[in-house]
CSV table of C-alpha atoms and ligand atoms in Angstrom, one decimal:
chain,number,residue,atom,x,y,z
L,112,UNK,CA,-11.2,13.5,-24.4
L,113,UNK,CA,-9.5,15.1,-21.3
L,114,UNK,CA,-5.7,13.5,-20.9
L,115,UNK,CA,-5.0,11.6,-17.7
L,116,UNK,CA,-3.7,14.2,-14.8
L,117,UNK,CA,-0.4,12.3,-14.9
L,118,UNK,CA,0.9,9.3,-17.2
L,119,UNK,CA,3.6,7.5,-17.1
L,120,UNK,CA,4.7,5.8,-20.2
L,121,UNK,CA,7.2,2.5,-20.3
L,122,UNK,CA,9.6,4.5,-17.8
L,123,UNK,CA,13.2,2.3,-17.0
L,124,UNK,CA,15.1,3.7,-15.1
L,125,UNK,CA,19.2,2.7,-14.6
L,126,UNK,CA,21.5,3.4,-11.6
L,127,UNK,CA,24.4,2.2,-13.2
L,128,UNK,CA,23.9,-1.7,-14.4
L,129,UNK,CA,21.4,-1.8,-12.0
L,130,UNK,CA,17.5,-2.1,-13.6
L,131,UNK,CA,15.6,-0.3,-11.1
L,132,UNK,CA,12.2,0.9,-13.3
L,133,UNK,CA,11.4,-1.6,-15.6
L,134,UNK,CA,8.7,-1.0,-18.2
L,135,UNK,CA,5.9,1.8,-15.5
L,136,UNK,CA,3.2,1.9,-17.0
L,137,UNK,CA,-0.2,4.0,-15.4
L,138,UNK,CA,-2.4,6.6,-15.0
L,139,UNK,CA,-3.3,9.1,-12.1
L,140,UNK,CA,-6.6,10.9,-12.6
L,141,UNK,CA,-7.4,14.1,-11.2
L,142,UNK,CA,-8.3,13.8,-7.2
L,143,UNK,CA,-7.2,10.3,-6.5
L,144,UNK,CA,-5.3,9.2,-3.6
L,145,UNK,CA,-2.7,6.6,-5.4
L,146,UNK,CA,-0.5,4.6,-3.1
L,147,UNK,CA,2.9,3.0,-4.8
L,148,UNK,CA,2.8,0.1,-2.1
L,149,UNK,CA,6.3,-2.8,-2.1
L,150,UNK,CA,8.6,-3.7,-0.5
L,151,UNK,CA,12.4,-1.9,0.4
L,152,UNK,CA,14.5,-1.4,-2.5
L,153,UNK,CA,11.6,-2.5,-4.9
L,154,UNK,CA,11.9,1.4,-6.6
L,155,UNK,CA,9.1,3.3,-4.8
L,156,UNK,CA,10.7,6.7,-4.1
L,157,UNK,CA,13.1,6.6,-7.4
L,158,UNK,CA,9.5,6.7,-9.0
L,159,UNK,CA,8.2,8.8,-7.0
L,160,UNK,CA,11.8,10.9,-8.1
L,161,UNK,CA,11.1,11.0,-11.3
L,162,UNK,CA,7.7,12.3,-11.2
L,163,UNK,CA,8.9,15.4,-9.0
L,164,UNK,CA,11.8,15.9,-11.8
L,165,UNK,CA,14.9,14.5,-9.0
L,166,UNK,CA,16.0,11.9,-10.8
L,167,UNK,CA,16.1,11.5,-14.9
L,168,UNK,CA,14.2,8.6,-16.5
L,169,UNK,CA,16.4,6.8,-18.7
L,170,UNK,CA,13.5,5.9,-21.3
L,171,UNK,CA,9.9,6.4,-21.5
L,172,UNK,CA,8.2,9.5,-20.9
L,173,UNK,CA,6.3,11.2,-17.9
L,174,UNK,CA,3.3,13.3,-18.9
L,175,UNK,CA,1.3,16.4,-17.0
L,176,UNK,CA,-2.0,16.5,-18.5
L,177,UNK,CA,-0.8,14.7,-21.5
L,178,UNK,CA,2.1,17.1,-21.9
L,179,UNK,CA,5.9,15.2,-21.0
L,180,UNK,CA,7.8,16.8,-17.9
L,181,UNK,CA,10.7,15.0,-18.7
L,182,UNK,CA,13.1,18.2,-19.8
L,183,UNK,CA,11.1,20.3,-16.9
L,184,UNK,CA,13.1,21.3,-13.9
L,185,UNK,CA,11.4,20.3,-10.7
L,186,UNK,CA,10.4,23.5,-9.2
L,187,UNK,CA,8.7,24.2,-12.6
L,188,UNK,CA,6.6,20.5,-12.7
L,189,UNK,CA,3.5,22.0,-10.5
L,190,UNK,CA,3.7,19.0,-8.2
L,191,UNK,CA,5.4,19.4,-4.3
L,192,UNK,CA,7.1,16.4,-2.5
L,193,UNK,CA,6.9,15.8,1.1
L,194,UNK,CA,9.8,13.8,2.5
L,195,UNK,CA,9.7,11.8,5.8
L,196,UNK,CA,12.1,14.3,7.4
L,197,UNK,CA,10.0,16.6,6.5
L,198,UNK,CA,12.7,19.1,5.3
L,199,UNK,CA,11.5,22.0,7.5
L,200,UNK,CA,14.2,24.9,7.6
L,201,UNK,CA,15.6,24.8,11.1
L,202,UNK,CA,15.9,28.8,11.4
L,203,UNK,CA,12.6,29.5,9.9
L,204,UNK,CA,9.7,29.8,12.4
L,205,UNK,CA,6.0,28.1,11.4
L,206,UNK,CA,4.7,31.0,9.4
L,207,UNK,CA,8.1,31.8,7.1
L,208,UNK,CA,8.5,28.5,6.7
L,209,UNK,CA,5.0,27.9,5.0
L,210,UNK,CA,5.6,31.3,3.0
L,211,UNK,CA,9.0,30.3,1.6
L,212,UNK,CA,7.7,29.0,-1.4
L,213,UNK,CA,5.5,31.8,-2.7
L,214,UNK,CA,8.1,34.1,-1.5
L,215,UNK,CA,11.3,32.8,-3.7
L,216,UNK,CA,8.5,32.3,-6.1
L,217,UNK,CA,6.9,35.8,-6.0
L,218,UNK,CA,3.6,34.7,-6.5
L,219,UNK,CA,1.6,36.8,-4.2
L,220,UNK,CA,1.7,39.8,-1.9
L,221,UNK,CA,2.6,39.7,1.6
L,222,UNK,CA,-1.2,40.4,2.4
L,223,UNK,CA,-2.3,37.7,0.3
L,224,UNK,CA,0.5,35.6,1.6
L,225,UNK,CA,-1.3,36.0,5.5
L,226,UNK,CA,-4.2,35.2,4.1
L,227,UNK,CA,-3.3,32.0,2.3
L,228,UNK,CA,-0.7,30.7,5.2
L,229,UNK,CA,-4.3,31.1,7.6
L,230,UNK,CA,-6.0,29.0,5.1
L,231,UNK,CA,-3.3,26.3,5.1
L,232,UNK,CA,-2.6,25.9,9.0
L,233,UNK,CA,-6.4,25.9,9.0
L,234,UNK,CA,-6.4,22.9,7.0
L,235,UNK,CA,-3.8,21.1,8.6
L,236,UNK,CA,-5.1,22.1,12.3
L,237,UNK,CA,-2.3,24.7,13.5
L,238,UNK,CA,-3.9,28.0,13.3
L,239,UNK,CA,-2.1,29.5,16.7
L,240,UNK,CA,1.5,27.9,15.8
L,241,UNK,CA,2.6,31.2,13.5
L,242,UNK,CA,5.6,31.8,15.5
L,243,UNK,CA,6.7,28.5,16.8
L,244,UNK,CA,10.0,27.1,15.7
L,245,UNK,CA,10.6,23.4,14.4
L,246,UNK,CA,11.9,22.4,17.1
L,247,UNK,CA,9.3,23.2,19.1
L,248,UNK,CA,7.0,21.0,17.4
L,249,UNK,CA,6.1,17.6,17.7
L,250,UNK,CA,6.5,14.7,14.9
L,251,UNK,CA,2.8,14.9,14.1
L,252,UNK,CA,2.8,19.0,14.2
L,253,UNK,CA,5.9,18.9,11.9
L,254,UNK,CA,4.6,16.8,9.4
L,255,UNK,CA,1.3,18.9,9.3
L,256,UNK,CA,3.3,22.0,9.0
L,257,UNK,CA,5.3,20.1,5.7
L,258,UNK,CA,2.1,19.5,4.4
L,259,UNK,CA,1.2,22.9,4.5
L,260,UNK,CA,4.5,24.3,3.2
L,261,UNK,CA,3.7,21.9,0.1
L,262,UNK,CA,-0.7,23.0,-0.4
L,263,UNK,CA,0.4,26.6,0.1
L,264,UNK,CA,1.9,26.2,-3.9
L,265,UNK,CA,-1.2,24.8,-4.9
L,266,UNK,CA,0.9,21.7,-6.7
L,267,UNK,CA,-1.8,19.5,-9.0
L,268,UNK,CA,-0.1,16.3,-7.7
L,269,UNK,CA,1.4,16.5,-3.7
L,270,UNK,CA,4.3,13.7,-3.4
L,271,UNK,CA,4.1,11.9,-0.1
L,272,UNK,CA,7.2,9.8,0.4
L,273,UNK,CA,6.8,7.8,3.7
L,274,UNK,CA,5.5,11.0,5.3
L,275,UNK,CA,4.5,9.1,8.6
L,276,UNK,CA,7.0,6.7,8.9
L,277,UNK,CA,8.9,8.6,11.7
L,278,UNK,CA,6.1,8.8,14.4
L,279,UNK,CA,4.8,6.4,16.4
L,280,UNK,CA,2.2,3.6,15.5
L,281,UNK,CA,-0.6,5.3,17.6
L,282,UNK,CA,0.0,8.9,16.0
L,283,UNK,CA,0.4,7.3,12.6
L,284,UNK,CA,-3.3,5.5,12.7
L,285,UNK,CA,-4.2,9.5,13.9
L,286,UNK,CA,-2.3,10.9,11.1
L,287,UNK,CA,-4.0,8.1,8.4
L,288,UNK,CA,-7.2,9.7,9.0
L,289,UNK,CA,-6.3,13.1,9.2
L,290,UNK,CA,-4.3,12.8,5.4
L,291,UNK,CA,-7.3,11.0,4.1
L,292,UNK,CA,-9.6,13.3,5.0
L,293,UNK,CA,-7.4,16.7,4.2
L,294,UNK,CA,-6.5,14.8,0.3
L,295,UNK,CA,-10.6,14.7,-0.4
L,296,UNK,CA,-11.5,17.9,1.4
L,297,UNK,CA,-8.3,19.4,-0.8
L,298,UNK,CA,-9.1,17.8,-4.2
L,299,UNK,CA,-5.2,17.4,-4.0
L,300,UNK,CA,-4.2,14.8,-6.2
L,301,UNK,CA,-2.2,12.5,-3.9
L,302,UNK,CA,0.7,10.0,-4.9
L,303,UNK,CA,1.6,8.2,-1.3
L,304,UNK,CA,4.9,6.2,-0.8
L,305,UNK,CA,4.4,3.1,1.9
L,306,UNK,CA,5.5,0.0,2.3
L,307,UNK,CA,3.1,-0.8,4.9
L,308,UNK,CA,-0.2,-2.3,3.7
L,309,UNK,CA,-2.4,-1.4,6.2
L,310,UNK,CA,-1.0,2.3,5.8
L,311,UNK,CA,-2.0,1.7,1.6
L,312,UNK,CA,-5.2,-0.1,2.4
L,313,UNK,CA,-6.6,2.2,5.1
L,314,UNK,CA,-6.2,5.5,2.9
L,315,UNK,CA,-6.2,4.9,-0.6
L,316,UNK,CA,-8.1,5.1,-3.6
L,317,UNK,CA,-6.2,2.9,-5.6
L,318,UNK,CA,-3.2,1.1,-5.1
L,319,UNK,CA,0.3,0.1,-7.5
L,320,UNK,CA,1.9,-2.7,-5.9
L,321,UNK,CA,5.4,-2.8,-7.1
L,322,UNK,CA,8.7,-5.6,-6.4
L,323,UNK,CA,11.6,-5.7,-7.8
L,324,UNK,CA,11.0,-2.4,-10.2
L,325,UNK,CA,8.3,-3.7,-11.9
L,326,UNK,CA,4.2,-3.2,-11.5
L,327,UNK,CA,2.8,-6.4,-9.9
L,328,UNK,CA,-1.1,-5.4,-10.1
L,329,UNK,CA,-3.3,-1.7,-9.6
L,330,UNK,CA,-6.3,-1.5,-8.0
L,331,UNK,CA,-8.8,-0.7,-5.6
L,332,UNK,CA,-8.1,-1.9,-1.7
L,333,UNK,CA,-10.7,-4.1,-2.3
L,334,UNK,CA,-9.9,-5.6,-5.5
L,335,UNK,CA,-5.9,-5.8,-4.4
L,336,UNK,CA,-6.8,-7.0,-1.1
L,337,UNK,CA,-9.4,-10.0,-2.3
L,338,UNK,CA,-8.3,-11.0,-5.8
L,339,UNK,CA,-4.5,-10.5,-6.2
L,340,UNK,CA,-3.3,-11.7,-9.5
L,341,UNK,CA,0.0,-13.2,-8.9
L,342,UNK,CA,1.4,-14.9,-6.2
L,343,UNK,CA,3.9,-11.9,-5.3
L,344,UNK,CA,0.8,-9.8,-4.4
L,345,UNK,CA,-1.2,-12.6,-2.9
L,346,UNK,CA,2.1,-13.0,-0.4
L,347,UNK,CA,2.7,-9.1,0.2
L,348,UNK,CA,-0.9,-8.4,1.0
L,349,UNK,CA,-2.8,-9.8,3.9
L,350,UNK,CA,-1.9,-12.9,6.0
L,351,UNK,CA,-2.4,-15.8,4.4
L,352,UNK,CA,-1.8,-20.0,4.1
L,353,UNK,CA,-0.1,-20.5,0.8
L,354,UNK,CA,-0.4,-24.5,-0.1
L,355,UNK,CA,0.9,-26.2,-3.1
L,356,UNK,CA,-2.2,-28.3,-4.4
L,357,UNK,CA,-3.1,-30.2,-7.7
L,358,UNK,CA,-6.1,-29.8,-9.9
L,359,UNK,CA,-8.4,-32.3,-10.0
L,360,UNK,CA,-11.1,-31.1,-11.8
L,361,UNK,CA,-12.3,-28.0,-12.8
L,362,UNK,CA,-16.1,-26.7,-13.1
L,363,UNK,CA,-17.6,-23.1,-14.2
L,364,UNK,CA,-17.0,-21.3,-10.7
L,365,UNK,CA,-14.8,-23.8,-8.9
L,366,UNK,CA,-12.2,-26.2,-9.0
L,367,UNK,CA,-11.6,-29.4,-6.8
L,368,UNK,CA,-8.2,-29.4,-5.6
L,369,UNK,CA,-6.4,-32.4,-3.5
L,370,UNK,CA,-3.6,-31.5,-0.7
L,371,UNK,CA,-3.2,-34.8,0.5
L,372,UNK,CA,-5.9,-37.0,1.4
L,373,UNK,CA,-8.3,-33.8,1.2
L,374,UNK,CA,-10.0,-32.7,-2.1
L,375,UNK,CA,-11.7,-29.4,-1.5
L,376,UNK,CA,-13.7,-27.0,-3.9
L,377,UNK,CA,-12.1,-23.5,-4.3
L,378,UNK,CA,-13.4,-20.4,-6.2
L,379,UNK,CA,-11.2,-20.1,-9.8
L,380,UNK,CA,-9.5,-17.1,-10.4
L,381,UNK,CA,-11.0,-14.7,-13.1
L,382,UNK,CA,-8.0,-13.7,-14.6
L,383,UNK,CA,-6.0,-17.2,-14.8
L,384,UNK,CA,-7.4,-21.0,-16.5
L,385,UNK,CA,-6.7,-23.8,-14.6
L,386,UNK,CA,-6.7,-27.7,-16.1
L,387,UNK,CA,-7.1,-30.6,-14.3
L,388,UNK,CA,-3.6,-32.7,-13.4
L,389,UNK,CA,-2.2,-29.0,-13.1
L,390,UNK,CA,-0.1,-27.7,-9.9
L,391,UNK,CA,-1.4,-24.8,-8.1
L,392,UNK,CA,-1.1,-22.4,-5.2
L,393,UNK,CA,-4.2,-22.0,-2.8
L,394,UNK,CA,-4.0,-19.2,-0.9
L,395,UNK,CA,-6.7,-18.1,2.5
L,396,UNK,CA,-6.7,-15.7,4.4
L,397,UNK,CA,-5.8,-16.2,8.2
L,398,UNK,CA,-8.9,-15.0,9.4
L,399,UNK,CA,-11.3,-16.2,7.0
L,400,UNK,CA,-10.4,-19.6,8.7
L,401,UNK,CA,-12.0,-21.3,11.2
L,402,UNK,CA,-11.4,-24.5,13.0
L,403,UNK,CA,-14.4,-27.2,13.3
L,404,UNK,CA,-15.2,-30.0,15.6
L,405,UNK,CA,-17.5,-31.5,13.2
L,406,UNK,CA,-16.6,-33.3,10.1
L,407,UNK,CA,-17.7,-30.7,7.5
L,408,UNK,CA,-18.3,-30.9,3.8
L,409,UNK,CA,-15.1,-28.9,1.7
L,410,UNK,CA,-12.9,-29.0,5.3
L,411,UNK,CA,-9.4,-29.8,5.1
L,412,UNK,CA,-8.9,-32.5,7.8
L,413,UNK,CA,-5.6,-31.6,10.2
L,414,UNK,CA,-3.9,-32.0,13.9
L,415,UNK,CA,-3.6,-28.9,16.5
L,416,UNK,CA,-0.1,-28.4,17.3
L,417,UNK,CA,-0.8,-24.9,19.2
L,418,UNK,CA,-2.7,-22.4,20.5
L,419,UNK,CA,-2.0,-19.1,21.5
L,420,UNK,CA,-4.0,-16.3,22.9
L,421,UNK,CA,-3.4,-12.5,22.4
L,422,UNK,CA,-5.7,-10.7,23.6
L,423,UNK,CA,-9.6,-11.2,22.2
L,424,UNK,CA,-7.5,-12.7,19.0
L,425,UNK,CA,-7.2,-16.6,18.9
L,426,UNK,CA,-3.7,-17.8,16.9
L,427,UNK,CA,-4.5,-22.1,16.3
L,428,UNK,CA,-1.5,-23.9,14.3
L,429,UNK,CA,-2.3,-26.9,12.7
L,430,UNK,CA,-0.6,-29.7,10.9
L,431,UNK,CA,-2.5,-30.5,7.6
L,432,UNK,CA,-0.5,-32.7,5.6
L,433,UNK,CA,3.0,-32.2,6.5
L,434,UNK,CA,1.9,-28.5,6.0
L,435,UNK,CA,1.5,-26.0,9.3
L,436,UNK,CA,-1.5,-24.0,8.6
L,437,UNK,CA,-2.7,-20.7,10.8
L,438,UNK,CA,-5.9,-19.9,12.0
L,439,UNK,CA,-6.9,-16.8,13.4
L,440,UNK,CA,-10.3,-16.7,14.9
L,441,UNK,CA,-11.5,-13.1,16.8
L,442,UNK,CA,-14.1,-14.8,19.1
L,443,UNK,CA,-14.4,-18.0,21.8
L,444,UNK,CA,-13.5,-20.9,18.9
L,445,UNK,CA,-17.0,-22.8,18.6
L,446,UNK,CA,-14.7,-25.9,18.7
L,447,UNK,CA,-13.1,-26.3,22.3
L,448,UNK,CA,-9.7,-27.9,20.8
L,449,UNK,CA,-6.5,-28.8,22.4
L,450,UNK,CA,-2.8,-29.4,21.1
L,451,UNK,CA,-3.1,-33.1,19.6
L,452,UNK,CA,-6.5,-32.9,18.7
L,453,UNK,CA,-7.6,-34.2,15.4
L,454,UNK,CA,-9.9,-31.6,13.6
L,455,UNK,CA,-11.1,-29.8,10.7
L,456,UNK,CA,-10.4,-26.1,8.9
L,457,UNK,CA,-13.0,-24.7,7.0
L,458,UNK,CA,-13.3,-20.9,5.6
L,459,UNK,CA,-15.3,-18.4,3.8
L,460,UNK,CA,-15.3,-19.0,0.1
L,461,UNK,CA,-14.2,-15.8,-1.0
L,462,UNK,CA,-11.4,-16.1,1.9
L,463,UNK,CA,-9.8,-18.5,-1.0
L,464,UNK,CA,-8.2,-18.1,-4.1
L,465,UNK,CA,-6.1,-20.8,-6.6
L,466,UNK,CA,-3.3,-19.5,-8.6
L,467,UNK,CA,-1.2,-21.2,-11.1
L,468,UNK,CA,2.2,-22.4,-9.8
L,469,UNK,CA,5.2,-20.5,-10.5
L,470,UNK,CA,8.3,-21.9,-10.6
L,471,UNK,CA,10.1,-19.3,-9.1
L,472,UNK,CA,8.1,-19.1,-6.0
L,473,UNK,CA,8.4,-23.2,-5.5
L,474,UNK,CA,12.5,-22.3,-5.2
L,475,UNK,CA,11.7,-19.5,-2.8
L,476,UNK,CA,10.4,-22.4,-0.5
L,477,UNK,CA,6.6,-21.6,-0.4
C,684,ATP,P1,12.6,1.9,0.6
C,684,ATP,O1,11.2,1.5,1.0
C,684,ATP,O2,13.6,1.1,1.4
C,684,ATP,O3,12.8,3.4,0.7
C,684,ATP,P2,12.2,1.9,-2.2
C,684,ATP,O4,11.2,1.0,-2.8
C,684,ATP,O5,11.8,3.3,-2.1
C,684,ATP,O6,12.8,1.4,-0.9
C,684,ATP,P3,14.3,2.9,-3.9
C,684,ATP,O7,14.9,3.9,-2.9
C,684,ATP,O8,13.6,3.5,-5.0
C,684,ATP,O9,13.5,1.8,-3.2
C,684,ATP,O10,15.6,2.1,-4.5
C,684,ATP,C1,15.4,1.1,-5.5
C,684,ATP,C2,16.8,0.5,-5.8
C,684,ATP,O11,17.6,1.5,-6.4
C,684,ATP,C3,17.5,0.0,-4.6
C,684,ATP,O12,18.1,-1.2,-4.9
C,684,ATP,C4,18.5,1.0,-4.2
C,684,ATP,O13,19.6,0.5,-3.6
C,684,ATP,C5,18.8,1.6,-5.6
C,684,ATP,N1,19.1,3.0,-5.5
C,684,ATP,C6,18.4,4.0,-5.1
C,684,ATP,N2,19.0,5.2,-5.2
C,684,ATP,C7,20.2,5.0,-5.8
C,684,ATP,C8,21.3,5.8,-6.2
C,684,ATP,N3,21.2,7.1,-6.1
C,684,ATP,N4,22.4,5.2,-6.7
C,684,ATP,C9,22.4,3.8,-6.9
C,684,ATP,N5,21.4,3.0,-6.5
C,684,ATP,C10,20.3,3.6,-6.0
C-alpha cells in the first residue's frame, strides 16, 4: 500500500522547559487542503516549522512518502513555505523574484524558466506584472506573487503560514476563494496555518484543531463544525450556549437533561456515554435557536433581557435559569417579544450536542 504523502509520528517538541508539541500525531494525503486551526501560542507555525525542516523535532519522526525528513535540510524537503510577510526580495522585480528559486537551484534553462514563470503568474492572475517591483504591488498582488515564487519549485506539500492575515477582511474573503480554487486546480498539497475559523472552515478539506500543543480533534468542516468531541473544540468553533445540565435519563438517541425547572431531550454524543445522575455540558449553536411565543414541547422556558438589531441579523438575550442565553435569529422573529417578556427557546436538534463535564472547564468559569 502507497505511504501517507506526509506523516507525522508522536512529534514533542521543547523550547527550553517549555512543552510546545506534545505527542502530533496525523496524516496528509496527497492533494488535500489541511488546515492546522487554534488559537495564539497553541504551536501552529512551530509545526508547521518542523515540517519545512526550520525548527528540529525533539522526538518523534516526520515522514515524506513514508521516508523521515528529519536529518534533511529544508531546501532539500521538496515542500515551500509561504510566510505572511510574504518574504519577497525588495530589489528583485516580479519575474526574478519568481525565478530565484530555480535559478540558485539550476534546475532549468533560462528558456524554460520564461516558460514556467508564464505558467505560474497565469495561475495566480498576474501575467502583465513581469517587471513590476514589490513595492509596487498591492497586499493581495504580493501574496499572489509569494505563491508563485513557492509553485514555480513544484514543492509536493506548499506551507501556508497565515498567508492572508495582513490584508483586509474584504480582500481576504477574495483571496479564500482564489487559494481554494488555485490548491485543487494545482493538485498542490496544501498545509494552511489560521486561527480564524471561518478562514479554516470556508477553504478546507480537513481540519486539525490544536490548543495548548496538543491535537484536540481532525476532521472534515462538517464533522468539526457539528459534532466536536470535547469541550475545547465545541468552544473554539462556532457560537454557541454552553449550559451545565444533569442527566436525567438516558434513551438510544437522546437523553433528558434538567437545567432548572426545564428537562429537555438532547441528541447523545456518538463518541462519549452518558448515565443518568451525571453532570454535563449542552452546547447550541446561536443560530440554531429560536425564540417562541408558544409553550412548546423540549423548550427551555426563560425571560428577554435584550434585543438588539444589526442589520437583517436579530441578537435576543435571555435569562434561563440564572443563565444568559443568546439567540440569533436571521429573519422578523415569529414571536414579537419585548425586554421582560416571559418566553420560550427552542432549536434544531442537530443544533445541540451534550458532552461530559470536565473539570477543568467548570474552573475556567463556563
Ligand atoms: P500564533 O497564532 O500567535 O502565531 P502559534 O499557534 O503559531 O501562535 P507558535 O508560534 O507555534 O504558536 O508558538 C507556540 C509556543 O512556543 C508559544 O508559547 C511561543 O511563545 C513559543 N515559542 C515559539 N517560538 C519560540 C522560540 N523560538 N523560542 C521560545 N519559545 C518559542
Amino acid at each position: 500500500m502507497k505511504p501517507p504523502l506526509l506523516s507525522l509520528v508522536d512529534v514533542n517538541k521543547y523550547f527550553g522547559d517549555v512543552h510546545v508539541l506534545k505527542d502530533i500525531s496525523f496524516t496528509i494525503e496527497q492533494g488535500e487542503f489541511l488546515t492546522l486551526l487554534g488559537p495564539s501560542g497553541c504551536g501552529k507555525t512551530t509545526l508547521l516549522r518542523c515540517i519545512a525542516g526550520l525548527e528540529s523535532v525533539h522526538s518523534g519522526d516526520i515522514l515524506l512518502h513514508g521516508r523521515s525528513i528529519k536529518g534533511i535540510v529544508p531546501n532539500k524537503r521538496n515542500v515551500n513555505t509561504v510566510f505572511q510577510n510574504y518574504a519577497l526580495f525588495p530589489h528583485l522585480n516580479v519575474y526574478d523574484n519568481i525565478a530565484y528559486g530555480p535559478r540558485v537551484k539550476k534546475s532549468m534553462t533560462e528558456t524554460e524558466l520564461t516558460d514556467r514563470v508564464r505558467d505560474v503568474l497565469d495561475l495566480v492572475q498576474m501575467l502583465g506584472y513581469e517587471k513590476r517591483m514589490p513595492h509596487q504591488l498591492s497586499g493581495g498582488q504580493r501574496q499572489r506573487i509569494a505563491i508563485a515564487r513557492a509553485l514555480i519549485n513544484e514543492p509536493a506539500i506548499l506551507l501556508l503560514d497565515e498567508p492572508l492575515g495582513a490584508l483586509d477582511l474584504k480582500l481576504r474573503k477574495h483571496m479564500q476563494t482564489e487559494l481554494a480554487h488555485l490548491q485543487k486546480k494545482t493538485g498542490t498539497t496544501f498545509v494552511y496555518v489560521t486561527h480564524d475559523q471561518d478562514e479554516a472552515l470556508n477553504m478546507s478539506d480537513r481540519i486539525v484543531v490544536i490548543d495548548q500543543g496538543k491535537v484536540q480533534q481532525l476532521g472534515s468542516p462538517r464533522d468539526i463544525y457539528n459534532n466536536p468531541s470535547n469541550l475545547f473544540v465545541t468552544t473554539f468553533i462556532g457560537d454557541r450556549n454552553i449550559m451545565q445540565v444533569s442527566v436525567v435519563e438516558t434513551g438510544e438517541t437522546h437523553a433528558k437533561v434538567r437545567l432548572g425547572e426545564n428537562v429537555v431531550s438532547i441528541r447523545k454524543p456518538k463518541q462519549h456515554s452518558l448515565q443518568a445522575g451525571e453532570d454535563a455540558i449542552l452546547a447550541i449553536h446561536m443560530d440554531k435557536m429560536r425564540v417562541s411565543c408558544e409553550e412548546t414541547a423540549n423548550a427551555l422556558r426563560g425571560v428577554v433581557s435584550s434585543i438588539h438589531y444589526a442589520g437583517s441579523q436579530i441578537r435576543i438575550e435571555l435569562k434561563v435559569d440564572e443563565k444568559t442565553i443568546t439567540v440569533v435569529e436571521y429573519q422578523k422573529t415569529e414571536c414579537e417579544c419585548n425586554e421582560g417578556d416571559s418566553v420560550f427557546v427552542v432549536w434544531e436538534d442537530h443544533g445541540a450536542i451534550l458532552l461530559p463535564l470536565e473539570e477543568a472547564w467548570i474552573e475556567r468559569g463556563v
